[in-house]
Coordinates of C-alpha atoms in Angstrom, one line a residue:
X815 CA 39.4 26.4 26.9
X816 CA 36.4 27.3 25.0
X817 CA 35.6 30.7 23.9
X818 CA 32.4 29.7 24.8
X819 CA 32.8 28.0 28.2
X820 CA 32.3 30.4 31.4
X821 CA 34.9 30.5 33.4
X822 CA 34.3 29.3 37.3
X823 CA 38.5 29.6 38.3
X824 CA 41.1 31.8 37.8
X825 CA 44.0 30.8 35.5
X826 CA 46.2 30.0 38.8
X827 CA 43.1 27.1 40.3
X828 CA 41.9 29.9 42.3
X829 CA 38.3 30.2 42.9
X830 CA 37.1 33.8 41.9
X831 CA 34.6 34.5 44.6
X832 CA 35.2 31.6 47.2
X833 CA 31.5 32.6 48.8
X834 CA 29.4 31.9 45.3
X835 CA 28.3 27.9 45.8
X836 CA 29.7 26.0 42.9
X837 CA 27.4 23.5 41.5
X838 CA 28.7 20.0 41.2
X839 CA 28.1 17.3 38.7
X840 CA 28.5 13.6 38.5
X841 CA 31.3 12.0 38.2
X842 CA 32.7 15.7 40.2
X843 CA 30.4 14.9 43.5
X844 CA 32.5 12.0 44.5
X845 CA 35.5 14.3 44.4
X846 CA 36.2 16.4 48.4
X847 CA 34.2 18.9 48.8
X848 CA 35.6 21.8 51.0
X849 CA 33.3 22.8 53.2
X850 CA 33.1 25.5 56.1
X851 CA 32.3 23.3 59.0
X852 CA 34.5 20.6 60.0
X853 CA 32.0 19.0 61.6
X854 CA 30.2 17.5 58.5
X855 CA 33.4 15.7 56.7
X856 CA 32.0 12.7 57.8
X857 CA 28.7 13.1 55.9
X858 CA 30.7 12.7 53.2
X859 CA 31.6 9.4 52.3
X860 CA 28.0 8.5 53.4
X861 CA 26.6 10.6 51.0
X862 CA 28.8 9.6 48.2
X863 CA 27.6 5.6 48.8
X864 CA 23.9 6.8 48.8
X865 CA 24.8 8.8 45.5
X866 CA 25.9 5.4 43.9
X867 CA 23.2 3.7 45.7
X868 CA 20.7 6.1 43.8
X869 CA 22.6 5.6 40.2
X870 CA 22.3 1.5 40.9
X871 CA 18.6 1.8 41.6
X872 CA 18.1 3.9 39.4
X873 CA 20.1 1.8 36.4
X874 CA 18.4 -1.6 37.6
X875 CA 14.6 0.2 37.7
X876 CA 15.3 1.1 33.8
X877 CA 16.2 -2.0 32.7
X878 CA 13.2 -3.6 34.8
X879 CA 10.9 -1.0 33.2
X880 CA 13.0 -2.2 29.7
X881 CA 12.2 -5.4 29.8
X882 CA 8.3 -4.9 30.5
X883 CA 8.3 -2.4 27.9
X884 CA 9.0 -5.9 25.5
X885 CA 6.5 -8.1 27.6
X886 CA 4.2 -5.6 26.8
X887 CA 5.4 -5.0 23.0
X888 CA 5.3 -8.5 22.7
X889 CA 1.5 -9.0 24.2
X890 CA 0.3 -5.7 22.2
X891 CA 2.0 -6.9 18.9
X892 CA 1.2 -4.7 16.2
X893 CA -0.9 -2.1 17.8
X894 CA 2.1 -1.1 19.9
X895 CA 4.1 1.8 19.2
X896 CA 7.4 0.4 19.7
X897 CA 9.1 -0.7 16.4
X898 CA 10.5 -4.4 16.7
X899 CA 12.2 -6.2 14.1
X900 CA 11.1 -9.1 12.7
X901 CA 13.1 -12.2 11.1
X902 CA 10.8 -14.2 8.7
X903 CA 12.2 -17.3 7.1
X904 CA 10.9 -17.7 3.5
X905 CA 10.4 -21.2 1.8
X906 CA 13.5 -21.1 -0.7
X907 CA 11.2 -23.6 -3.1
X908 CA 8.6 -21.0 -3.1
X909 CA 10.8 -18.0 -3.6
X910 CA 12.5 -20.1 -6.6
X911 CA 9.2 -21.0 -8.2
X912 CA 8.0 -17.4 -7.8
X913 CA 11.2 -15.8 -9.2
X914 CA 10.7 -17.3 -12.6
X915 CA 8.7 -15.7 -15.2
X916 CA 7.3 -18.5 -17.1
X917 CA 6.4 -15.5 -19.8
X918 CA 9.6 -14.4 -20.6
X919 CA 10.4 -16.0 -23.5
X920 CA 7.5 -14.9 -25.2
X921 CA 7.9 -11.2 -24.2
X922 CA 11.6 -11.5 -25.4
X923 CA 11.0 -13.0 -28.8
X924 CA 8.2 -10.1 -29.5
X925 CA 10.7 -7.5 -28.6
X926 CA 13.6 -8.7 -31.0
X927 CA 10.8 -8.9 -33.4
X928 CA 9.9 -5.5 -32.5
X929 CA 12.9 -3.9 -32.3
X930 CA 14.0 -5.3 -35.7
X931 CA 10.9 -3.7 -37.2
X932 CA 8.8 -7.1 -37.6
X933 CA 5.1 -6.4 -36.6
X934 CA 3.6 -9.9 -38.5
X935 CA 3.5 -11.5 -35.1
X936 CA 1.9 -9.1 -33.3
X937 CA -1.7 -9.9 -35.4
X938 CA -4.6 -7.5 -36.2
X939 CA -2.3 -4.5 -33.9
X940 CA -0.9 -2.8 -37.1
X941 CA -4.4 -1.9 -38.6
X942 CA -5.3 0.4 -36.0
X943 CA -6.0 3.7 -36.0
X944 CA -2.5 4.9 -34.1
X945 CA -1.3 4.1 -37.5
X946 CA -3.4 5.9 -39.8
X947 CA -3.4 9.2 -38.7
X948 CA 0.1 9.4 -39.9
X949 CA -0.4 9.1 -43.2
X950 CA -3.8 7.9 -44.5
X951 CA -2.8 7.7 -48.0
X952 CA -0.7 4.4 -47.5
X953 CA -2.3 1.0 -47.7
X954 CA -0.7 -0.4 -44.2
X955 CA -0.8 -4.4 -45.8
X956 CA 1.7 -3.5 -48.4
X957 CA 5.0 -4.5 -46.6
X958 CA 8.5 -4.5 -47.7
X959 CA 10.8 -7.7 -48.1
X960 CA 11.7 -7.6 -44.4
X961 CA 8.5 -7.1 -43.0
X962 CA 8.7 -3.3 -41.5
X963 CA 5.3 -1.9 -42.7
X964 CA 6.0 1.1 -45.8
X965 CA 4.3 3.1 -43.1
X966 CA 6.8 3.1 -41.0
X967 CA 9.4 4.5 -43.4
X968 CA 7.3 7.9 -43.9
X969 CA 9.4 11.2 -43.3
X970 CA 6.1 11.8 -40.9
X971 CA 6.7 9.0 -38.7
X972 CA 10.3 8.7 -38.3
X973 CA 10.9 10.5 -35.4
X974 CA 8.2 8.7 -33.6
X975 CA 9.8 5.2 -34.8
X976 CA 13.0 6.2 -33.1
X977 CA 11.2 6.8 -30.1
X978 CA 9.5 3.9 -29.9
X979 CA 12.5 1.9 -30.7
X980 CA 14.6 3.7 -27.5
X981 CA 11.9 3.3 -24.9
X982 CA 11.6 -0.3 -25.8
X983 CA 15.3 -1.3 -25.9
X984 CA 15.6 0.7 -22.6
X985 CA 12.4 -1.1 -21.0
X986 CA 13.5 -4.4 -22.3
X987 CA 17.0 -4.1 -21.0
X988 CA 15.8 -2.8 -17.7
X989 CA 12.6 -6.1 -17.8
X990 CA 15.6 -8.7 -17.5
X991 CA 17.2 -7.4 -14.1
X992 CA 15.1 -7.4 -10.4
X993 CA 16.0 -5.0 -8.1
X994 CA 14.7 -5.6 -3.8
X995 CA 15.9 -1.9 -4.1
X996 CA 13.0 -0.8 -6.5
X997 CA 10.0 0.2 -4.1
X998 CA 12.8 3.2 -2.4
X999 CA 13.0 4.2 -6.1
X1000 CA 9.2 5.2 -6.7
X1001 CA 10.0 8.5 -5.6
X1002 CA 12.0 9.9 -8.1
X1003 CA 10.5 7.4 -11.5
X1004 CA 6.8 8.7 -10.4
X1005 CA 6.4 11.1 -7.7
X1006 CA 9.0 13.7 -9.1
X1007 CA 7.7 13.7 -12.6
X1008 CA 4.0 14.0 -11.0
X1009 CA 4.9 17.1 -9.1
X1010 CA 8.2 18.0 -9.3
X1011 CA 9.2 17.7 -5.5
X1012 CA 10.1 14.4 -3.8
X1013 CA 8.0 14.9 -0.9
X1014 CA 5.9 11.7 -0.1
X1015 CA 1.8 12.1 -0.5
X1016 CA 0.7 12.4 3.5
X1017 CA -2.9 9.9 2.4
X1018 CA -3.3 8.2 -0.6
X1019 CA -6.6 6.4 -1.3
X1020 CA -6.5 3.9 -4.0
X1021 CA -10.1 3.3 -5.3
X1022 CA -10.6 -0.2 -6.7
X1023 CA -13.5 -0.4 -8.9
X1024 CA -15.7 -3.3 -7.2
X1025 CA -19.3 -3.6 -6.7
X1026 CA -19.2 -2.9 -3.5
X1027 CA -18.5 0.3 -2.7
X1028 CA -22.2 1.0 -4.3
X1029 CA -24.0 2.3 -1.5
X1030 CA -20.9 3.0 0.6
X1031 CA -21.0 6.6 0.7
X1032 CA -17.7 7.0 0.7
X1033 CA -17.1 9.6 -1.7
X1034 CA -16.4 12.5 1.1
X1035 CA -14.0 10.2 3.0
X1036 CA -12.1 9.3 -0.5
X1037 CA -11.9 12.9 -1.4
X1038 CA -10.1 14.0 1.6
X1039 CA -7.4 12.3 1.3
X1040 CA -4.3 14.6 -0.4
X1041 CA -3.8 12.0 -3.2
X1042 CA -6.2 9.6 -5.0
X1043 CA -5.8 7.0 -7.5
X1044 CA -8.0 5.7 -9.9
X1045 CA -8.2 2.1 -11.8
X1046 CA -8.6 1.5 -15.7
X1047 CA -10.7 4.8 -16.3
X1048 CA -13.2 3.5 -14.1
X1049 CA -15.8 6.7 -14.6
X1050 CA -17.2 8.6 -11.4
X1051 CA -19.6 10.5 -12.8
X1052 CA -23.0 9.9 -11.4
X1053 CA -21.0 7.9 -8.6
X1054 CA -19.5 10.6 -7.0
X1055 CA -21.2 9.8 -3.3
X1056 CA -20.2 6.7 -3.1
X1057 CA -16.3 6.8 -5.0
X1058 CA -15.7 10.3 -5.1
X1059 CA -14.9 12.9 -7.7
X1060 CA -11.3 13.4 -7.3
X1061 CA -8.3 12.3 -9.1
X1062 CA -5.1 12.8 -8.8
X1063 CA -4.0 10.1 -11.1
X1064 CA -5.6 7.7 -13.1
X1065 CA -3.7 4.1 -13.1
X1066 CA -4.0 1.9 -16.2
X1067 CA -2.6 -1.0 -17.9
X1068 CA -1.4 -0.3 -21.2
X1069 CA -4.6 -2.2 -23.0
X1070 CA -6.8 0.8 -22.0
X1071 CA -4.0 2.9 -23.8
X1072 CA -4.5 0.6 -26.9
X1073 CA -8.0 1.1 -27.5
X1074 CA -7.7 4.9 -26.2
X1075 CA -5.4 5.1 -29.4
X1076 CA -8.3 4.7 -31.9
X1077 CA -10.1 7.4 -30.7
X1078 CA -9.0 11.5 -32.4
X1079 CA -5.9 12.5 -30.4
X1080 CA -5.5 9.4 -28.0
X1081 CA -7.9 10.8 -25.6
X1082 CA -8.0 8.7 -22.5
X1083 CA -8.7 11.3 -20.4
X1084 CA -12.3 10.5 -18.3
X1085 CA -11.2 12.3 -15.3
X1086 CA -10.0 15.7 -17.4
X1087 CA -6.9 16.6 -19.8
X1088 CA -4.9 17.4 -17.0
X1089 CA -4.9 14.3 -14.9
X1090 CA -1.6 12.6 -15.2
X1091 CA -2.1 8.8 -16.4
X1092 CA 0.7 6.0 -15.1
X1093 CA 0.6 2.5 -17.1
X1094 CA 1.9 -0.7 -16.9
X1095 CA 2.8 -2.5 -19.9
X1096 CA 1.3 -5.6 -20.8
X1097 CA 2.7 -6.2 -24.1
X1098 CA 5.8 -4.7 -26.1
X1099 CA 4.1 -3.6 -29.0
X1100 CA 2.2 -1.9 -26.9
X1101 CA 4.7 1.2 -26.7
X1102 CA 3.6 1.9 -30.2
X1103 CA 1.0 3.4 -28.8
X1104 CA 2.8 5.2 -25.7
X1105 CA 4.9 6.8 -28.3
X1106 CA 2.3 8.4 -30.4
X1107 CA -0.1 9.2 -27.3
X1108 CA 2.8 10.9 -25.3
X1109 CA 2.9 13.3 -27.8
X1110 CA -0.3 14.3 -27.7
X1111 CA -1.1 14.1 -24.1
X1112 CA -1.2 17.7 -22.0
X1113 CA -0.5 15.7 -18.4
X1114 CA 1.9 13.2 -17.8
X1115 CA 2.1 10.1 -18.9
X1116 CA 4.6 7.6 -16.9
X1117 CA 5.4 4.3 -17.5
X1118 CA 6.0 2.0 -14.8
X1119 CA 9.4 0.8 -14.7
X1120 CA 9.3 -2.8 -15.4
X1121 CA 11.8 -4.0 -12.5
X1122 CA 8.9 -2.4 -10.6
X1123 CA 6.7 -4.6 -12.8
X1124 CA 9.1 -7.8 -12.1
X1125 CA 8.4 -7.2 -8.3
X1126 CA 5.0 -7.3 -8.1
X1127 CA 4.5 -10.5 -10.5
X1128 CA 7.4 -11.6 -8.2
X1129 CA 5.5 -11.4 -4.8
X1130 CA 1.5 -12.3 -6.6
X1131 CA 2.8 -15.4 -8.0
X1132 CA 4.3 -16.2 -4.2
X1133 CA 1.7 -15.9 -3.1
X1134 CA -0.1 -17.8 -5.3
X1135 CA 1.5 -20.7 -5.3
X1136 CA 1.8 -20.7 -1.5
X1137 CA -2.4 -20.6 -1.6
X1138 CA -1.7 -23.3 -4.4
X1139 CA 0.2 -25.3 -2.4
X1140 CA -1.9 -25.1 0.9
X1141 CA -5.6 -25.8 -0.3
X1142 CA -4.7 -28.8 -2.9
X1143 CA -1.9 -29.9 -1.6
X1144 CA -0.5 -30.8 -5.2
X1145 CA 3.6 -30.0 -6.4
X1146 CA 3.9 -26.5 -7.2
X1147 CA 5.2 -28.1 -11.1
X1148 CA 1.4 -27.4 -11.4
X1149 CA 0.4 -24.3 -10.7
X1150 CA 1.4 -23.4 -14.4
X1151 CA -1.1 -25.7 -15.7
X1152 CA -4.0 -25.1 -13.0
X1153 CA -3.3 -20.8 -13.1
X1154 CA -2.5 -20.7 -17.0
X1155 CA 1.6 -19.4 -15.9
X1156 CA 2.4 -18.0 -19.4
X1157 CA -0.6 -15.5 -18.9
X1158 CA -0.7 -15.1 -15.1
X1159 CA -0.6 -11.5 -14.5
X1160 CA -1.0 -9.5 -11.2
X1161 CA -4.1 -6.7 -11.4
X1162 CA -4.0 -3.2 -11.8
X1163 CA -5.5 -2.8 -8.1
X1164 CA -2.5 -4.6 -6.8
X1165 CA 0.2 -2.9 -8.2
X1166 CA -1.4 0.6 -8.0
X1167 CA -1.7 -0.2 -4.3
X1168 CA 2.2 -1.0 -4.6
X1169 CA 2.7 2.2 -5.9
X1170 CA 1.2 4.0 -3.0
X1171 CA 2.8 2.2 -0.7
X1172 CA 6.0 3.3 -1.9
X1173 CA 5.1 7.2 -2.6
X1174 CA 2.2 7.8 0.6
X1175 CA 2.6 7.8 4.2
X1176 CA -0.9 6.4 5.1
X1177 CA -2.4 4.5 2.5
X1178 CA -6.8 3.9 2.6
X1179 CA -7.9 1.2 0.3
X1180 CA -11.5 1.2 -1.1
X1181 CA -13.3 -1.0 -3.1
X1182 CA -11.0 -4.2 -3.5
X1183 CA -12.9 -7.6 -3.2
X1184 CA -16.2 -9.2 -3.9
X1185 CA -19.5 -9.8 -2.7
X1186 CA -22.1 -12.1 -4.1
X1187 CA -24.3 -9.4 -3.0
X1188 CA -22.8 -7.2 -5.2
X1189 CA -21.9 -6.5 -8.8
X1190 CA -18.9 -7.5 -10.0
X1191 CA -17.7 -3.6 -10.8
X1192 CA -19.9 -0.7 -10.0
X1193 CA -19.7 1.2 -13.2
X1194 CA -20.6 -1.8 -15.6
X1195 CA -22.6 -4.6 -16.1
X1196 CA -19.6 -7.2 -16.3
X1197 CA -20.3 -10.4 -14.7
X1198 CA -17.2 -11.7 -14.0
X1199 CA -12.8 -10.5 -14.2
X1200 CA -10.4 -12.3 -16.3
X1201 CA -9.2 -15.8 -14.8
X1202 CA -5.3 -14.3 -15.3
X1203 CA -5.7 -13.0 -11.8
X1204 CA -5.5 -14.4 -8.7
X1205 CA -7.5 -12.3 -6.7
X1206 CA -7.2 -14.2 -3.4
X1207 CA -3.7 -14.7 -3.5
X1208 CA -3.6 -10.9 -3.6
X1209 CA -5.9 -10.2 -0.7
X1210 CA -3.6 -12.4 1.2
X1211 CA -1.2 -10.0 0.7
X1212 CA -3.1 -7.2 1.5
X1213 CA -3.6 -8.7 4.8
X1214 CA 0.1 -9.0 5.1
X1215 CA 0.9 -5.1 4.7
X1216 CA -1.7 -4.6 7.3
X1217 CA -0.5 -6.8 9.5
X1218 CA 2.7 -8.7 8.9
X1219 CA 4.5 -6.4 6.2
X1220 CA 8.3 -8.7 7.7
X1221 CA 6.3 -11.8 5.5
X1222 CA 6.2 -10.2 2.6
X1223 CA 8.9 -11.6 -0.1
X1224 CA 11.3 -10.0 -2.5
X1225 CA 11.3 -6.8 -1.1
X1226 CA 14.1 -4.9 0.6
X1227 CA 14.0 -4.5 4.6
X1228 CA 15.3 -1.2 4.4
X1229 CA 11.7 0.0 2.7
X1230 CA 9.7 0.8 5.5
X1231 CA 5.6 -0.1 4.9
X1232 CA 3.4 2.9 5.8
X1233 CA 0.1 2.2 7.0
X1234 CA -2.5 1.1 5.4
X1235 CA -6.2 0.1 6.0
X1236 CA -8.3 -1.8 3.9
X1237 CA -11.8 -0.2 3.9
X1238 CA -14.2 -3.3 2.0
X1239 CA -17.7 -2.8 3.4
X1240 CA -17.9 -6.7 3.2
X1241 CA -15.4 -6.9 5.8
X1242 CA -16.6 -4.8 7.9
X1243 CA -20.0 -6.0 8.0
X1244 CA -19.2 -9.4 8.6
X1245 CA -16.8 -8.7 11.6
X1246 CA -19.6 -6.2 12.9
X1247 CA -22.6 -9.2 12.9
X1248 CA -20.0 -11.2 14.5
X1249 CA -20.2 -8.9 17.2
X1250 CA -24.0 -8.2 17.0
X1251 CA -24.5 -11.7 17.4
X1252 CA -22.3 -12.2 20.5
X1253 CA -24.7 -9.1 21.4
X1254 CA -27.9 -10.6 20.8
X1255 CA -27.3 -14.5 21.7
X1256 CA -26.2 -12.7 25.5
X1257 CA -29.6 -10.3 25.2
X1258 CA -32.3 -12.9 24.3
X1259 CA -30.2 -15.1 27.1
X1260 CA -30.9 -12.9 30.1
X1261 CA -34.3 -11.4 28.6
X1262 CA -35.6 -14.9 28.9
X1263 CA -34.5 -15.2 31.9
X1264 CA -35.9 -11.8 33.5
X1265 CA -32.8 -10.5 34.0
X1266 CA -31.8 -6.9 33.5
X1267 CA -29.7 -6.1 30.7
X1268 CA -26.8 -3.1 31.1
X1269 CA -23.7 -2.3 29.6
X1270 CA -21.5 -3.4 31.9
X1271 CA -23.0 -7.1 31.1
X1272 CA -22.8 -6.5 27.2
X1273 CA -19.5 -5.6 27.7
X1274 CA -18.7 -8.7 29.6
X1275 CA -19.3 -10.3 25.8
X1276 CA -18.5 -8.2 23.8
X1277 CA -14.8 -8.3 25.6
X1278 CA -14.9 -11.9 25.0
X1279 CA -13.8 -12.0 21.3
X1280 CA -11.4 -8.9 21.9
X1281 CA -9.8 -9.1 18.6
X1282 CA -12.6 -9.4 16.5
X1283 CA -13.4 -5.9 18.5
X1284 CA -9.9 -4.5 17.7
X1285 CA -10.2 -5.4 14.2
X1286 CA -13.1 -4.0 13.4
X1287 CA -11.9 -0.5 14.6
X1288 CA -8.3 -1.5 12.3
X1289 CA -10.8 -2.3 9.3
X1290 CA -13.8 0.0 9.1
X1291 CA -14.1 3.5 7.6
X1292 CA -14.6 6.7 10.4
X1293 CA -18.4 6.6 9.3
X1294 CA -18.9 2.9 10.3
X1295 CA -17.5 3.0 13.2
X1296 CA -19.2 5.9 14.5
X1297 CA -22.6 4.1 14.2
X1298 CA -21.1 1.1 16.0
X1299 CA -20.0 2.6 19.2
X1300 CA -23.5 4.6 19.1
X1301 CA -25.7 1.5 18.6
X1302 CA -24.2 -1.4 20.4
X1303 CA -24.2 0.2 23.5
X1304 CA -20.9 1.7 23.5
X1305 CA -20.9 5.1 24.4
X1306 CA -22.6 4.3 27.8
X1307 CA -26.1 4.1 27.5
X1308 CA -28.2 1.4 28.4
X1309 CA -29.2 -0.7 25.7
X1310 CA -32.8 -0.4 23.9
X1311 CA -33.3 -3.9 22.8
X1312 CA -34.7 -4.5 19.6
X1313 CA -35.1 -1.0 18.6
X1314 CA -31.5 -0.2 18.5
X1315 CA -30.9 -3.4 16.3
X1316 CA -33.4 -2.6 14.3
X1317 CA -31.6 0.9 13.7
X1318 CA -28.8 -0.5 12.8
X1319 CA -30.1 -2.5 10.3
X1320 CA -31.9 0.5 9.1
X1321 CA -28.7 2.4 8.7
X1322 CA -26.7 -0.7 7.3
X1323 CA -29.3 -1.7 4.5
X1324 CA -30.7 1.8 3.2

């Protein structure tokens, strides 16, 4: 017996202190009880059956209660809070057409050349400044017989050749392989070196750098989340109330990195010296200039590892061609041809959203998608983005880690989606005059009529589309929806007709 278990009989079956009452447990009830009166025995057996009638009921009511816990899961769907798992079939044609790089070829070819110390292919690259400042006494056009520039054979730059030859064998050796696996990884290849614990972000905000989120106010609301990322330097000064000030990292492709290098020092650093930078490459001789900037750099600065890179061109160009395939209606043998495949590339937006996905709990997205309304990027007067995207291919998947994260290919199912919400004003304005109209047709209805308008009534149509409702709550920042609730009539009042609408679209248009 147990040190730890109290005895209730002596070693001989005796019961200590026969007048103490022992308390029984199930199964132990069904066993004879010795009781005083004689009288009572034949409560017993009686007692016993009701016992097992009670444990029956009790069983059976559970699994009742069980089974309308699913009806209920199942009705609900995603806004219920019991975890279901989902089996999605993928098209095997589209997950073949999607798995293959059409650019790899290319990339592979520059790397041998690369890696054998030819730069001739790689064009104007080797008369920039990340050069010069190494020795600016050497003519960089004189070459020797195998093409590796003198430069490069300078005591000074030695070390930093061997370096850059290292990180680009390791991230070409690394680019051939895919891993489902990859997004559990992010942890330890970008968190730990960011902060030197693995503890995941509790909210990220990723701040895309649309046109949109002029006028937003959102600044406050980006700010207050515990980690923020930032795209392609996009600046924030004199934007702070609508995009915020803070930055925790800043989130570039490896372009902004090239022309950084020309400038004294490699400084790329808009948001301050201390704010860690994490890059994708987009091409291999690009890690010329990671070699040189690192060394300069006072914060971190990561490079993305490219089966991470492999994944997210992976799932893009799936969903691509499944868009492809569903509005024309053409063989998916030409999507190369219609999307330019040997340059297709997914954005920066899409993968730094990736990133948080895999290193956040909650994840807020701001500023992602367009409005004729608005400019194309709020910090600069550029009119239109590169056609190597596929923008709505990638909004499609947005809409999938929302709300379907079992449909989206290539990744793992043991990596568990956090939440996320997509905060574009667009979208919240057009489900919001979806609703005002419902609103307004049901108001001019009955004020033609003579009839009295009250909530209960705007309700009445308003609960009609309950999903757009629903959604608009899922979608909208805090801000937004507190003037909803407030001027539609929401929070109980009676509605005030045209001024209320005319408040709203005071508040919306300012």
């Amino acid at each position: 017996m147990s040190k730890n278990t109290p005895k209730t009989e002596e070693d001989n079956g005796s019961d200590p202190d026969p007048t103490k009452t022992k308390p029984y447990t199930w199964p132990s009830l069904a066993k004879p009880m010795k009781l005083p009166h004689p009288q009572k025995r034949s409560v017993r057996p009686l007692f016993s059956i009701l016992l097992l009638i009670v444990f029956a009921a009790t069983v059976s009511f559970r699994a009742v209660l069980r089974r309308a816990d699913v009806n209920l899961s199942l009705s609900l769907g995603a806004w219920s809070p019991q975890k279901k798992t989902h089996v999605f079939n993928f098209n095997s044609t589209l997950l073949k057409y999607a798995s293959v790089d059409i650019s790899e070829p290319r990339a592979k070819r520059e790397t041998e050349q690369l890696l054998d110390g030819n730069f001739a292919s790689q064009g104007r690259y080797r008369t920039f400044a990340t050069w010069r400042r190494f020795d600016t006494h050497q003519d960089l056009r004189a070459r020797s017989s195998n093409s590796v520039p003198v430069l490069l054979r300078s005591p000074r730059f030695y070390r930093y050749w061997l370096q850059f030859r290292t990180v680009l064998h390791d991230w070409a050796r690394k680019k051939t392989s895919f891993d489902p696996e990859i997004m559990s990884d992010l942890i330890r290849s970008v968190k730990l070196p960011l902060t030197n614990n693995s503890k995941r972000y509790s909210s990220c905000a990723v701040v895309g750098n649309s046109g949109i989120l002029l006028k937003s106010e959102y600044g406050k609301l980006i700010d207050s989340h515990e980690f923020v990322v930032r795209l392609n330097n996009a600046r924030t000064t004199g934007f702070e109330r609508n995009v915020g000030s803070k930055t925790s990292v800043s989130f570039v492709n490896s372009n902004i990195l090239h022309f950084c290098a020309r400038r004294n020092e490699c400084f790329c650093h808009p948001y301050g010296v201390d704010v860690p930078i994490v890059m994708y490459i987009c091409q291999p001789v690009h890690f010329v200039d990671y070699t040189v900037c690192n060394s300069t750099h006072k914060a971190a600065l990561i490079v993305t590892d490219p089966r991470f890179d492999v994944l997210c061109g992976r799932i893009v160009k799936y969903y691509s061609l499944k868009r492809f395939a569903e509005e024309t209606g053409k063989s998916l043998d030409d999507w190369g041809v219609v999307r330019d495949g040997a340059n297709f590339h997914y954005s920066s937006g899409m993968q730094a959203v990736m990133l948080a996905l895999g290193v956040c709990d909650k994840v807020s997205v701001f500023g992602f998608g367009k409005s004729s309304l608005a400019k194309h990027h709020y910090h600069s007067n550029q009119k239109a983005e590169l056609g190597l995207h596929d923008y709505e291919a990638e909004y499609a998947f947005y809409q999938d880690v929302i709300e379907r994260p079992w449909k989206i290919p290539f990744i793992s199912s043991k990596f568990k989606f956090p939440p996320m919400r997509e905060l574009e004003e667009h979208k919240c304005w057009k489900f919001l005059f979806h609703v005002l109209a419902l609103y307004y047709q049901s108001y001019t209805e009955h004020i033609r009529h003579g009839h009295i308008v009250d909530n209960v009534l705007m309700d009445k149509y308003i609960t009609y589309n309950l999903f757009i409702k629903v959604r608009f709550f899922h979608l909208c920042p805090a801000q937004v929806v507190m003037v909803y609730p407030d001027s539609c009539g929401l929070s109980g009042r009676q509605m005030n007709g045209s001024f209320q609408f005319s408040n709203l679209g005071t508040h919306l248009f300012i």
